[in-house]
Coordinates of C-alpha atoms and ligand atoms in Angstrom, one line a residue:
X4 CA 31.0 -11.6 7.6
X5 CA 29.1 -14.5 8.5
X6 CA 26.4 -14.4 11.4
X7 CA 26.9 -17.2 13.9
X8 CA 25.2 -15.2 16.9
X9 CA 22.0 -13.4 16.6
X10 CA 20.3 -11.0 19.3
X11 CA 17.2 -9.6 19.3
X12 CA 15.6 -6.8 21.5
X13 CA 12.5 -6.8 22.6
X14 CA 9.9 -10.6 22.7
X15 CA 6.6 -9.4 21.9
X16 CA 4.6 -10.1 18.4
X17 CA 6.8 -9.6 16.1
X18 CA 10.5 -10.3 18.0
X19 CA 9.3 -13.7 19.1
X20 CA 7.8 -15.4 16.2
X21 CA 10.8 -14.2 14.2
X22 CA 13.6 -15.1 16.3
X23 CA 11.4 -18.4 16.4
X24 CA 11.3 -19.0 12.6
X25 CA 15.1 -17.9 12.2
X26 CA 16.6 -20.1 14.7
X27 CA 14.0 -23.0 13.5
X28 CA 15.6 -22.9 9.9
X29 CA 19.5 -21.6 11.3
X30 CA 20.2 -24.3 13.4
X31 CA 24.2 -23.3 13.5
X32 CA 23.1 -19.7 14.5
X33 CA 22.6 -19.2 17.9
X34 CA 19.8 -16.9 18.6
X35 CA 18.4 -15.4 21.7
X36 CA 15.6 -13.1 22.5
X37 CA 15.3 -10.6 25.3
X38 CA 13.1 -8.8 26.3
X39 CA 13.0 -6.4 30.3
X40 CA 9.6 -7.7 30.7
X41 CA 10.1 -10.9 32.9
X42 CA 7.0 -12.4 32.8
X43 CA 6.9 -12.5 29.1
X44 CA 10.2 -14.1 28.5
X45 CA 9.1 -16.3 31.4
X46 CA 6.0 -17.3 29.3
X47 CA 7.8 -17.3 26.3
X48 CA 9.6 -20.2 27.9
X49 CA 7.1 -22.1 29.9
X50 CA 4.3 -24.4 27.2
X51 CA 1.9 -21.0 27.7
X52 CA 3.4 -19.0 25.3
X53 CA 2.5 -15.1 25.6
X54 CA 1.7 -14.7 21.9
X55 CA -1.1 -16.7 20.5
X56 CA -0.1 -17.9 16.9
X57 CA -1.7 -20.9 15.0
X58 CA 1.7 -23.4 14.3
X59 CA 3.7 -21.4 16.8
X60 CA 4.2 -23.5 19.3
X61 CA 5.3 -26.3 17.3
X62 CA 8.2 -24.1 15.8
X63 CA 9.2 -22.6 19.1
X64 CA 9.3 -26.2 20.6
X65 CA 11.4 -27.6 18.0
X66 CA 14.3 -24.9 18.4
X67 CA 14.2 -23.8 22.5
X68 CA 17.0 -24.9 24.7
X69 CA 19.1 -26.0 21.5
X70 CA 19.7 -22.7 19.4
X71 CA 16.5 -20.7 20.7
X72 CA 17.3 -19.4 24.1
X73 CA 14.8 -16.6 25.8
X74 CA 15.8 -14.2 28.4
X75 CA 16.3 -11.0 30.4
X76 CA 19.9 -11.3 30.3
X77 CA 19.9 -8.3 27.8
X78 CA 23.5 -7.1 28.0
X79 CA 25.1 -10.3 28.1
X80 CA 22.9 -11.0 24.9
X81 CA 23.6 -7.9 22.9
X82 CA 27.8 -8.6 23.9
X83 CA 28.1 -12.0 23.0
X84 CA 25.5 -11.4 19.3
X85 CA 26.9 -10.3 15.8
X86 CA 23.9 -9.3 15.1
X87 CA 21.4 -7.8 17.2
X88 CA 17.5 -7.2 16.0
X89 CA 15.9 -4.1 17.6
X90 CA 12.4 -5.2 17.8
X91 CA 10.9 -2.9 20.4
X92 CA 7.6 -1.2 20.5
X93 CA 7.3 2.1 18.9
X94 CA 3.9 3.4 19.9
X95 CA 2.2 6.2 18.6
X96 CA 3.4 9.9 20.8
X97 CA 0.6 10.4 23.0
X98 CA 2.0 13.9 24.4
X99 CA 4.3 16.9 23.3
X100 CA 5.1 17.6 19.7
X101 CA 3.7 15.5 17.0
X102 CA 1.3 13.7 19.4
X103 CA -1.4 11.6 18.4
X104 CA 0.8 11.1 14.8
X105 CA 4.8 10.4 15.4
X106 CA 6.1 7.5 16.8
X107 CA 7.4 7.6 20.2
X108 CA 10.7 6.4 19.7
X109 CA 11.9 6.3 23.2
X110 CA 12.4 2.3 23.2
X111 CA 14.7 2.3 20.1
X112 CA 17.1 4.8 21.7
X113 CA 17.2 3.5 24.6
X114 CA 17.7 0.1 22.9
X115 CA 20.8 2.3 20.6
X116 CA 22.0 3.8 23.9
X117 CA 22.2 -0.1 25.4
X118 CA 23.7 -1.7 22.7
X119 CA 26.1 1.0 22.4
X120 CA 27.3 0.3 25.9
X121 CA 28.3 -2.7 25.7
X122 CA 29.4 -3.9 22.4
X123 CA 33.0 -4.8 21.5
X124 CA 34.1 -5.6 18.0
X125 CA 31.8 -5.7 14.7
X126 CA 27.6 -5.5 15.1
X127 CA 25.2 -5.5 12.6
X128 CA 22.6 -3.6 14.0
X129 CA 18.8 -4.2 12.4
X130 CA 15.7 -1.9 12.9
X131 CA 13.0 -4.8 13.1
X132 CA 10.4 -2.6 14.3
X133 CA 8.1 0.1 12.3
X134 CA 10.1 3.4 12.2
X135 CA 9.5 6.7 10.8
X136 CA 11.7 7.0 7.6
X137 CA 15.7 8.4 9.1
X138 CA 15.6 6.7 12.2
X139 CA 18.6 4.3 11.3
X140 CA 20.2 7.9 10.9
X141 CA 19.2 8.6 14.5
X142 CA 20.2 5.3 15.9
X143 CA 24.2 5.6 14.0
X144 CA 24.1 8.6 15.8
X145 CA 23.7 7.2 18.8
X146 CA 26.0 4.2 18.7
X147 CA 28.8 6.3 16.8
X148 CA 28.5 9.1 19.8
X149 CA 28.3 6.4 22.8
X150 CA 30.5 3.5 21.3
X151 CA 33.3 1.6 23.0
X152 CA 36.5 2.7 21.1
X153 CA 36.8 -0.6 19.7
X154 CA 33.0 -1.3 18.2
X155 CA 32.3 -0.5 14.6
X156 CA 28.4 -1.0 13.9
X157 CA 26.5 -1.5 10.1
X158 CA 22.9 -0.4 10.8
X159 CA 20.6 -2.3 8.3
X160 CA 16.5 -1.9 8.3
X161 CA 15.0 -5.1 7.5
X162 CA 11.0 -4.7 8.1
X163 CA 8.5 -7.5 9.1
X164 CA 5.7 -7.9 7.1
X165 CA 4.0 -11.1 9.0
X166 CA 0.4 -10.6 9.3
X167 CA -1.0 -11.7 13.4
X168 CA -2.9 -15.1 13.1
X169 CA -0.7 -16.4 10.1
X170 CA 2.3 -15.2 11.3
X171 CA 4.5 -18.8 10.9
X172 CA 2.9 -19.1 7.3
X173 CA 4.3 -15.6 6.6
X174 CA 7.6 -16.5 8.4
X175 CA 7.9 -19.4 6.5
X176 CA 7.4 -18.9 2.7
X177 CA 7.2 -14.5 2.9
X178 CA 6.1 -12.9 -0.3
X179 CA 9.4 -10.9 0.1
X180 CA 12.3 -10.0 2.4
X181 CA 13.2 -6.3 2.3
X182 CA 16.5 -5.4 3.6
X183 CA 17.8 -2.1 3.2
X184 CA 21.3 -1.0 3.7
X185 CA 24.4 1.6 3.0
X186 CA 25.9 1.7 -0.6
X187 CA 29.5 1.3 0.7
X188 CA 31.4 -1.3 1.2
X189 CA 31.0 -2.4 4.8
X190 CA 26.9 -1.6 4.6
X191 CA 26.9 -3.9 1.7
X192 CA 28.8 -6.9 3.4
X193 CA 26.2 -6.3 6.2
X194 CA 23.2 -6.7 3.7
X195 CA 24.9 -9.9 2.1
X196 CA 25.6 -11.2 5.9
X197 CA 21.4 -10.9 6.7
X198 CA 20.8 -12.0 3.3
X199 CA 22.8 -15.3 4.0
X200 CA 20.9 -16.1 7.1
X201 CA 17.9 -15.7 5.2
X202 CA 19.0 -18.1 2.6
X203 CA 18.8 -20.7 4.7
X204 CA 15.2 -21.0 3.7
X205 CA 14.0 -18.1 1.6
X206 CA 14.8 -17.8 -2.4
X207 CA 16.9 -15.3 -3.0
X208 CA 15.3 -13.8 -6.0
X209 CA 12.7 -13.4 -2.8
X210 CA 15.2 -11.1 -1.3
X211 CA 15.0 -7.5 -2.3
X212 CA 17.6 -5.6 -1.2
X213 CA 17.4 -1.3 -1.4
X214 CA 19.0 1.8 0.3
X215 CA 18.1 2.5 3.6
X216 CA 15.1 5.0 3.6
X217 CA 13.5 3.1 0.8
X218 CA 13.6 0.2 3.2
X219 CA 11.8 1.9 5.8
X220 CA 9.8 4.1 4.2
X221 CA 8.0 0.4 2.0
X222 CA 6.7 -0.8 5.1
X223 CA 4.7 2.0 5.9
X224 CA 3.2 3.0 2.4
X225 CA 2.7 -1.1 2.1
X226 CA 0.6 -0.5 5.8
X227 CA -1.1 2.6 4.1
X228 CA -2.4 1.0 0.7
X229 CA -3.6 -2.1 2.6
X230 CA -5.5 0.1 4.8
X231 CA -6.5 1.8 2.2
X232 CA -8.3 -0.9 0.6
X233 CA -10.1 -1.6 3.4
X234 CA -11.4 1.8 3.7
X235 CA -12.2 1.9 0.2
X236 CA -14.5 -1.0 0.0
X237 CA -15.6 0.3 4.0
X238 CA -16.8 3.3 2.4
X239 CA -18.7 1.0 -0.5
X240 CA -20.2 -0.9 2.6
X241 CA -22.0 2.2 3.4
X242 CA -23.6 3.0 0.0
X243 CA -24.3 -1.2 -0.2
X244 CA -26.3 -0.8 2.5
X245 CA -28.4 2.1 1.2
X246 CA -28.7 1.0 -1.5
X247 CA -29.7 -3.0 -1.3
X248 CA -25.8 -3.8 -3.1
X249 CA -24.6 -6.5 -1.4
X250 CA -20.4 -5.3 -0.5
X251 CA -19.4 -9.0 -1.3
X252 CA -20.4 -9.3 -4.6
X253 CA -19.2 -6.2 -5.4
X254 CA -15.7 -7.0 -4.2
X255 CA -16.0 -10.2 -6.0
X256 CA -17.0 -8.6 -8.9
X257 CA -14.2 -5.8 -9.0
X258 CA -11.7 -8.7 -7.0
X259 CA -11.5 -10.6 -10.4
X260 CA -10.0 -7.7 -12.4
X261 CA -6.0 -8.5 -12.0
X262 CA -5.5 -5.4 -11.6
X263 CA -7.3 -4.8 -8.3
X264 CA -6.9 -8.5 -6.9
X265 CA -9.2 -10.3 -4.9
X266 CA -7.4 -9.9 -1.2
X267 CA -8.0 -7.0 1.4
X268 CA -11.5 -6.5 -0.2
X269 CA -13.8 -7.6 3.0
X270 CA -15.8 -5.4 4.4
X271 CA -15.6 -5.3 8.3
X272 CA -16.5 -3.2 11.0
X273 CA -13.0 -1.2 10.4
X274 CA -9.7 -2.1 10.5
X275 CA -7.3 -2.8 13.9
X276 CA -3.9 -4.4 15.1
X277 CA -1.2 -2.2 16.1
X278 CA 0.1 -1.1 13.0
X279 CA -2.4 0.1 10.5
X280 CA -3.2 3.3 12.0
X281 CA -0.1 3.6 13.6
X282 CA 1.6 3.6 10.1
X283 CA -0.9 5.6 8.6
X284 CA -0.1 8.7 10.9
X285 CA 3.2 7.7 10.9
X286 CA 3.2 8.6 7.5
X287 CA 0.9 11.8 8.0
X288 CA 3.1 13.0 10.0
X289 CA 5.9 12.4 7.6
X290 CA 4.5 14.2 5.0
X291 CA 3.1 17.1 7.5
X292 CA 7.2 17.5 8.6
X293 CA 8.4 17.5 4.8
X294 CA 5.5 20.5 4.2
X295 CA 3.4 17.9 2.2
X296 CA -0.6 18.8 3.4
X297 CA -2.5 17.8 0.4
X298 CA -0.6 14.1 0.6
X299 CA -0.6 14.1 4.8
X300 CA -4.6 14.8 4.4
X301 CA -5.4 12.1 1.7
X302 CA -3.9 9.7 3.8
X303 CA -5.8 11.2 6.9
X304 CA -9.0 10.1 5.3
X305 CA -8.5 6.6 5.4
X306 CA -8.5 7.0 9.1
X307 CA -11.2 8.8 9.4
X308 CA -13.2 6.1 7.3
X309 CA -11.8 3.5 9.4
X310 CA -13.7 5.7 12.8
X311 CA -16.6 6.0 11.0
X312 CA -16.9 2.9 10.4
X313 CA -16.9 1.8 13.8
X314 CA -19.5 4.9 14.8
X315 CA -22.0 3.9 11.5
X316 CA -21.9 0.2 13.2
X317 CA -22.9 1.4 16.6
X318 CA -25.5 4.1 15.4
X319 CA -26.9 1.4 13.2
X320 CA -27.5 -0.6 16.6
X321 CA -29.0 2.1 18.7
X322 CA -31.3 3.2 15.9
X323 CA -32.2 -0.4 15.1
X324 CA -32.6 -1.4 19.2
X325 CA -35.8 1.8 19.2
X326 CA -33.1 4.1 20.0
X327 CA -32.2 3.2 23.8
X328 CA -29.7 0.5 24.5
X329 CA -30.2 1.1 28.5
X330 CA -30.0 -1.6 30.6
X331 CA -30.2 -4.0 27.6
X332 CA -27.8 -7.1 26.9
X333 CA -26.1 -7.2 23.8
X334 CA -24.0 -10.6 23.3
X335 CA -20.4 -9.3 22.0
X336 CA -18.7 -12.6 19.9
X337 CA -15.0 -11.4 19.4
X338 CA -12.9 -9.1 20.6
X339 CA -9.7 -9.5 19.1
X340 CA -8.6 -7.1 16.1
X341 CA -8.7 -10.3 13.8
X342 CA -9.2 -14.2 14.3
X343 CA -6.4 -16.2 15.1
X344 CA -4.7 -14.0 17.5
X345 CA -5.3 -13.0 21.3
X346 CA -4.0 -9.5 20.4
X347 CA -6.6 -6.8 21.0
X348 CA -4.5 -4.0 20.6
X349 CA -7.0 -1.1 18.6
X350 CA -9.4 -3.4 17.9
X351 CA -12.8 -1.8 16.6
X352 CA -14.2 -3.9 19.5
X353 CA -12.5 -1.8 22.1
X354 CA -14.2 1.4 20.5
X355 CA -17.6 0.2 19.2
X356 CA -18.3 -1.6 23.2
X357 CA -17.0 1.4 24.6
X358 CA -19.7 3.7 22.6
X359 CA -22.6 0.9 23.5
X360 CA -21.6 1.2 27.5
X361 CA -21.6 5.0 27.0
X362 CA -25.3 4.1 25.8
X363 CA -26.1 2.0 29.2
X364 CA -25.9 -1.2 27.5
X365 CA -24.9 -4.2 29.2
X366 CA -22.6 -6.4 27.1
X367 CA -21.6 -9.6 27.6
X368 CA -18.1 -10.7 26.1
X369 CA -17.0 -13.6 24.4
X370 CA -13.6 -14.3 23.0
X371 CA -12.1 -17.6 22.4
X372 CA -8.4 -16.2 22.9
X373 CA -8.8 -13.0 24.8
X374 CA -8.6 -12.9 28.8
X375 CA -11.1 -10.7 30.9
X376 CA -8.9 -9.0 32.4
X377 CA -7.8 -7.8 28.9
X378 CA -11.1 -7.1 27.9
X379 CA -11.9 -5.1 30.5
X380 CA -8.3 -3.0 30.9
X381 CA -9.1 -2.1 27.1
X382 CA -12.1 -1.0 28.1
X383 CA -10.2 1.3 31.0
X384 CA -7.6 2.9 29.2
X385 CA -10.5 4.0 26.0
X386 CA -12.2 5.7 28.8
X387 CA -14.6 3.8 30.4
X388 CA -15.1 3.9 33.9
X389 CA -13.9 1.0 36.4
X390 CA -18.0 1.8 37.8
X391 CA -19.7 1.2 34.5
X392 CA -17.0 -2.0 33.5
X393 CA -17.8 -3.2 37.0
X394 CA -21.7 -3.0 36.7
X395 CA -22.4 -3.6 32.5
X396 CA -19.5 -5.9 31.4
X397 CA -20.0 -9.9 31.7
X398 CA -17.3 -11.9 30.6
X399 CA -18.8 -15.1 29.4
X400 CA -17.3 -18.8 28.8
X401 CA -18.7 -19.0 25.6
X402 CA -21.4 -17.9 22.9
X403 CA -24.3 -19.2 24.3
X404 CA -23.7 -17.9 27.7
X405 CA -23.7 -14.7 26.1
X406 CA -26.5 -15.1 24.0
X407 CA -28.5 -16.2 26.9
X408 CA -31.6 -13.5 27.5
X409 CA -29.6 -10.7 25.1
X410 CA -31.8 -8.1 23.0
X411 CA -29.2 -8.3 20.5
X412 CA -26.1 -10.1 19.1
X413 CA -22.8 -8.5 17.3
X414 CA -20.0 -10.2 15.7
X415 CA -17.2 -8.1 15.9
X416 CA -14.1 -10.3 15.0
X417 CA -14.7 -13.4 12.3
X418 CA -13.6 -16.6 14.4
X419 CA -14.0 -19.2 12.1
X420 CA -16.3 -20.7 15.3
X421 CA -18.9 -18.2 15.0
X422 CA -19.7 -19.8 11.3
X423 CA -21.0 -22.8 12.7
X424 CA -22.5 -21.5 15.8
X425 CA -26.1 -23.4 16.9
X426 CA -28.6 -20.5 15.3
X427 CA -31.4 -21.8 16.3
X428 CA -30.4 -22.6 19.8
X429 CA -28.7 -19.1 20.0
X430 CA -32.3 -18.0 18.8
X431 CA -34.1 -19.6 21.6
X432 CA -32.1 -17.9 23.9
X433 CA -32.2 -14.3 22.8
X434 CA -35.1 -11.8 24.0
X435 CA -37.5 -11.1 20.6
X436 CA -36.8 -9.4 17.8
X437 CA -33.6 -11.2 18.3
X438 CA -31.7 -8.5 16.9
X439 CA -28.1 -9.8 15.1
X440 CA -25.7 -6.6 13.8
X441 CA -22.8 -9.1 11.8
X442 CA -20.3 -6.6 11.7
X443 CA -17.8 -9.2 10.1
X444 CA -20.5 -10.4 7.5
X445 CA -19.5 -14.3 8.2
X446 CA -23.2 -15.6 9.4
X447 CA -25.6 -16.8 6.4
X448 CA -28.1 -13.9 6.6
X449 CA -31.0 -15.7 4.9
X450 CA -30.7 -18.2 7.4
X451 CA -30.6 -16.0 10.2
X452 CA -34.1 -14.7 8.8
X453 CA -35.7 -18.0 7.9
X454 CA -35.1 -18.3 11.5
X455 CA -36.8 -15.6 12.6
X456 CA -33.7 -13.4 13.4
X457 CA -33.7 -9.2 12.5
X458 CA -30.5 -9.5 10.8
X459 CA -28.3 -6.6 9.7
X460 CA -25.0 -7.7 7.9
X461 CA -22.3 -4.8 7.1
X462 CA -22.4 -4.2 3.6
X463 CA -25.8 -5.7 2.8
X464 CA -29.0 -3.3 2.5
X465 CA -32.5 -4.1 4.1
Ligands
UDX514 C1 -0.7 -5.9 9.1 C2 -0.1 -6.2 7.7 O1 -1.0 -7.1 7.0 C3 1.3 -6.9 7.9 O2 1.9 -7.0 6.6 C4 2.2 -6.0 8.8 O3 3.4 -6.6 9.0 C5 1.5 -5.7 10.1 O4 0.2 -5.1 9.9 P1 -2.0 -7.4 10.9 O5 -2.3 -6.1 11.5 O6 -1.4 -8.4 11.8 O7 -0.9 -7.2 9.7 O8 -3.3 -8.1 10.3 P2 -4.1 -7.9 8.9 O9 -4.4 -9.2 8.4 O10 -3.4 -6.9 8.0 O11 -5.4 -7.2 9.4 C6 -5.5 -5.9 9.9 C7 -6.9 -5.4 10.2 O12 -7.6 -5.3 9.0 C8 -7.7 -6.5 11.0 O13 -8.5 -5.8 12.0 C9 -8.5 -7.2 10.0 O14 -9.7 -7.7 10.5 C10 -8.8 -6.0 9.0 N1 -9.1 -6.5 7.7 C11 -8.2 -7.1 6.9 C12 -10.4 -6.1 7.1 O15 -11.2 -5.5 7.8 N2 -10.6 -6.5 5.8 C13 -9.7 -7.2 5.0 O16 -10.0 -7.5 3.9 C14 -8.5 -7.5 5.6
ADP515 P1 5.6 -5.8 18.6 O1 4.1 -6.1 18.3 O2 6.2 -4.8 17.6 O3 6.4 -7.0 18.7 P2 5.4 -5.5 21.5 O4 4.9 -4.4 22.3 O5 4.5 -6.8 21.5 O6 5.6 -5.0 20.0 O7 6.8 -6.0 22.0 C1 7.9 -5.1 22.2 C2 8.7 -5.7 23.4 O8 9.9 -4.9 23.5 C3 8.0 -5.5 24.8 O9 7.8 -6.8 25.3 C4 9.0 -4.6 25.6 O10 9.1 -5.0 26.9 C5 10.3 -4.9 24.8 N1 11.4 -3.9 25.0 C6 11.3 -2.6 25.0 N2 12.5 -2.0 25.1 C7 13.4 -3.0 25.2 C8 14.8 -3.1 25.4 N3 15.6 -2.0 25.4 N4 15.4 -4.3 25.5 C9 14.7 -5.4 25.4 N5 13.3 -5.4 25.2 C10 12.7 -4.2 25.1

């Protein structure tokens, strides 16, 4: 079986840059990507691409129009592919049973229900997109009950693991590509056929190949213990700063043991990004539905770290501020859920500036990547009112602006820019104390305070 036409459903964060990568390194496989959404596809061909991704463009413009083709052509797409990526959202199920924890998987089978319609011949089917474990068993039940008589399908899950803001790094040299399949004979030429198109560029010792559930069920326990680590050394952030520890030395200190490893130890005001918690109820729920409580609730609590966290930072401001943030300006730098990406998507920004308006604070907002009107229809759908956005939220062109007559300053997302911001002019600026809460722990604290700043950095003690 070799792939000469690839589909994939579904252009947003992780179907673009992908299908990018792929048809970057394939250039004999033709791949397209569709999405319903027509001003996305129409961005994703136009030089404003919809997904902000350092080394993105570059690889997008060196495949479009010759084996990269974008569009909402979806049927077409899916008729004339071999192999068709599902790469649709699957949101967390915000009504009826298992809300709040299971995935709404409405997108997926309606994407099964689709592709059933209109294939002909032999598909490999692949589940791009974070899944509970089983649903490849929901979606062969689809295509086997809606299939043409002539369609055979192989469904294969093949999980992304490209972090947002290094995404074409990932793409491009992955630690590992996870493919799981069917022990038979056709499920195995299916796993060999998306391990060739991997081999284009990959090693294939890189290529790890398991059953099915396996498959799916790695991405979300690899999405559990990374959030895990953050709210481990989140919760040490706490007891640093009552103690006079100092979080980064500690994770430096326990970093060096091989055995815990120096990444995902920085402390921060919690984790975001669509798929941390998303995952991590995911797989409460999983356990909950296989009558598993003691492992649905340990995995709970890494949650429930992650939301304190976010509350300790804003309590930490009010009681700091005299206790009253109304009608005072606090300078917000960052918004995004992590530097290098114009995705906002549960960022501890959206919940930590909600809390402050709740306080009457006025904020003013500056992101390097993220529109206003972003900002601001966060804000609306985590509950804030159109009023209090309308009257307390300033969207400003750029650090200083915000700065400009604030009581207090709060880095919530670590843009490399912020490092070598002007202190001393930002100090001029600010109202005094000049109050600075560096929830991301990138600004040099003793120089904030040689400058005269009140600094408070997450993780460090008074
Ligand atoms: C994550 C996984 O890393 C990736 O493998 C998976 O495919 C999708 O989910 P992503 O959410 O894009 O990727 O970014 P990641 O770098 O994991 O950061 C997630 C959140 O954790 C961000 O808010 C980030 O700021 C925070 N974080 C990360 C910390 O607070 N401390 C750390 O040490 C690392
Ligand atoms: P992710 O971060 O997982 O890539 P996004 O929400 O950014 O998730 O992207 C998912 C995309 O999938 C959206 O642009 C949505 O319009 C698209 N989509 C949903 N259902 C279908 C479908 N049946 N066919 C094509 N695209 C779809």
């Amino acid at each position: 079986m070799k792939v000469t036409s690839i589909c994939c459903l579904g252009a947003g964060y992780v179907g673009g840059p992908t299908m990018a990568m792929i048809a970057a390194k394939c250039p004999d496989i033709r791949v397209t990507v569709c999405d319903m959404n027509q001003g996305r596809i129409d961005a994703w061909n136009s030089d404003e691409l919809p997904v902000y991704e350092p080394g993105l463009d570059e690889v997008v413009r060196s495949a479009r129009g010759r084996n990269l083709h974008f569009t909402t052509e979806i049927k077409q797409s899916i008729a004339e592919a071999d192999l068709i990526f599902v790469s649709v959202g699957t949101p967390t199920k915000s009504f009826g049973i298992g809300a709040g924890r299971a995935a709404d998987l409405r997108y997926i089978e309606a994407a099964a229900r689709l592709i059933a319609e209109v294939s002909h011949g032999n598909k490999i089917i692949v589940e791009k997109s974070t899944i509970p474990v089983k649903t490849a068993s929901a979606i062969e039940a689809i295509l086997a009950a809606n299939a043409t008589t002539e369609a055979t399908f192989q469904v294969l899950s093949n999980p992304e693991f490209l972090a947002e803001g290094t995404a074409v790094r990932d793409l491009e040299s992955p630690d590992r590509i996870l493919i799981g399949g069917k022990p038979t004979p056709e499920g195995e030429a299916a796993v060999e056929a998306l391990v060739s198109v991997y081999a284009n560029w990959i090693p294939r010792e890189k290529i790890i190949t398991t059953n099915l559930w396996s498959s799916e069920l790695s991405k979300l326990v690899a999405n559990a213990f990374l959030a895990q680590r953050i709210s481990s050394i989140n919760s040490i952030s706490a007891l640093c700063e009552a103690t006079g520890a100092d979080v980064d030395e500690v994770a430096r200190a326990i970093g060096t043991d091989s055995r815990i490893g120096p990444k995902f130890l920085k402390s921060s005001v919690g984790f975001g990004g669509s798929c941390f918690q998303k995952d991590l109820l995911n797989l409460v729920y999983l356990c909950e539905s296989f009558g598993l409580p003691q492992a649905a609730d340990y995995w709970r609590q890494v949650i429930a770290m992650n939301d304190w966290q976010k509350s300790r930072f804003v309590e930490k401001i009010v009681r700091t501020l005299f206790n009253t943030l109304v009608g005072k300006r606090i300078a917000i730098l960052g918004f995004a859920f992590k530097k290098d990406t114009n995705d906002t998507r549960e960022s501890p920004a959206i919940h930590i500036c909600r809390d402050l308006l709740h306080e009457r604070a006025h904020l003013a907002i500056y992101d390097p990547r993220v529109p206003g009107e972003t900002i601001r229809a966060d804000l609306l759908e985590a509950g804030v009112e159109a009023s209090i956005i309308d009257e307390q939220v300033e969207i400003c062109p750029d650090p200083y602006a915000a700065a400009e007559s604030a009581h207090a300053l709060a880095t919530l997302t670590e843009w490399d820019e912020f490092r070598t911001l002007d202190l001393a002019r930002i100090r001029d600026l600010m109202l005094k104390p000049a109050f600075v809460f560096d929830g991301r722990a990138i600004l040099p604290h003793d120089e904030l305070q040689a400058l005269g700043f009140s600094p408070f950095t997450i993780g460090k003690g008074d």
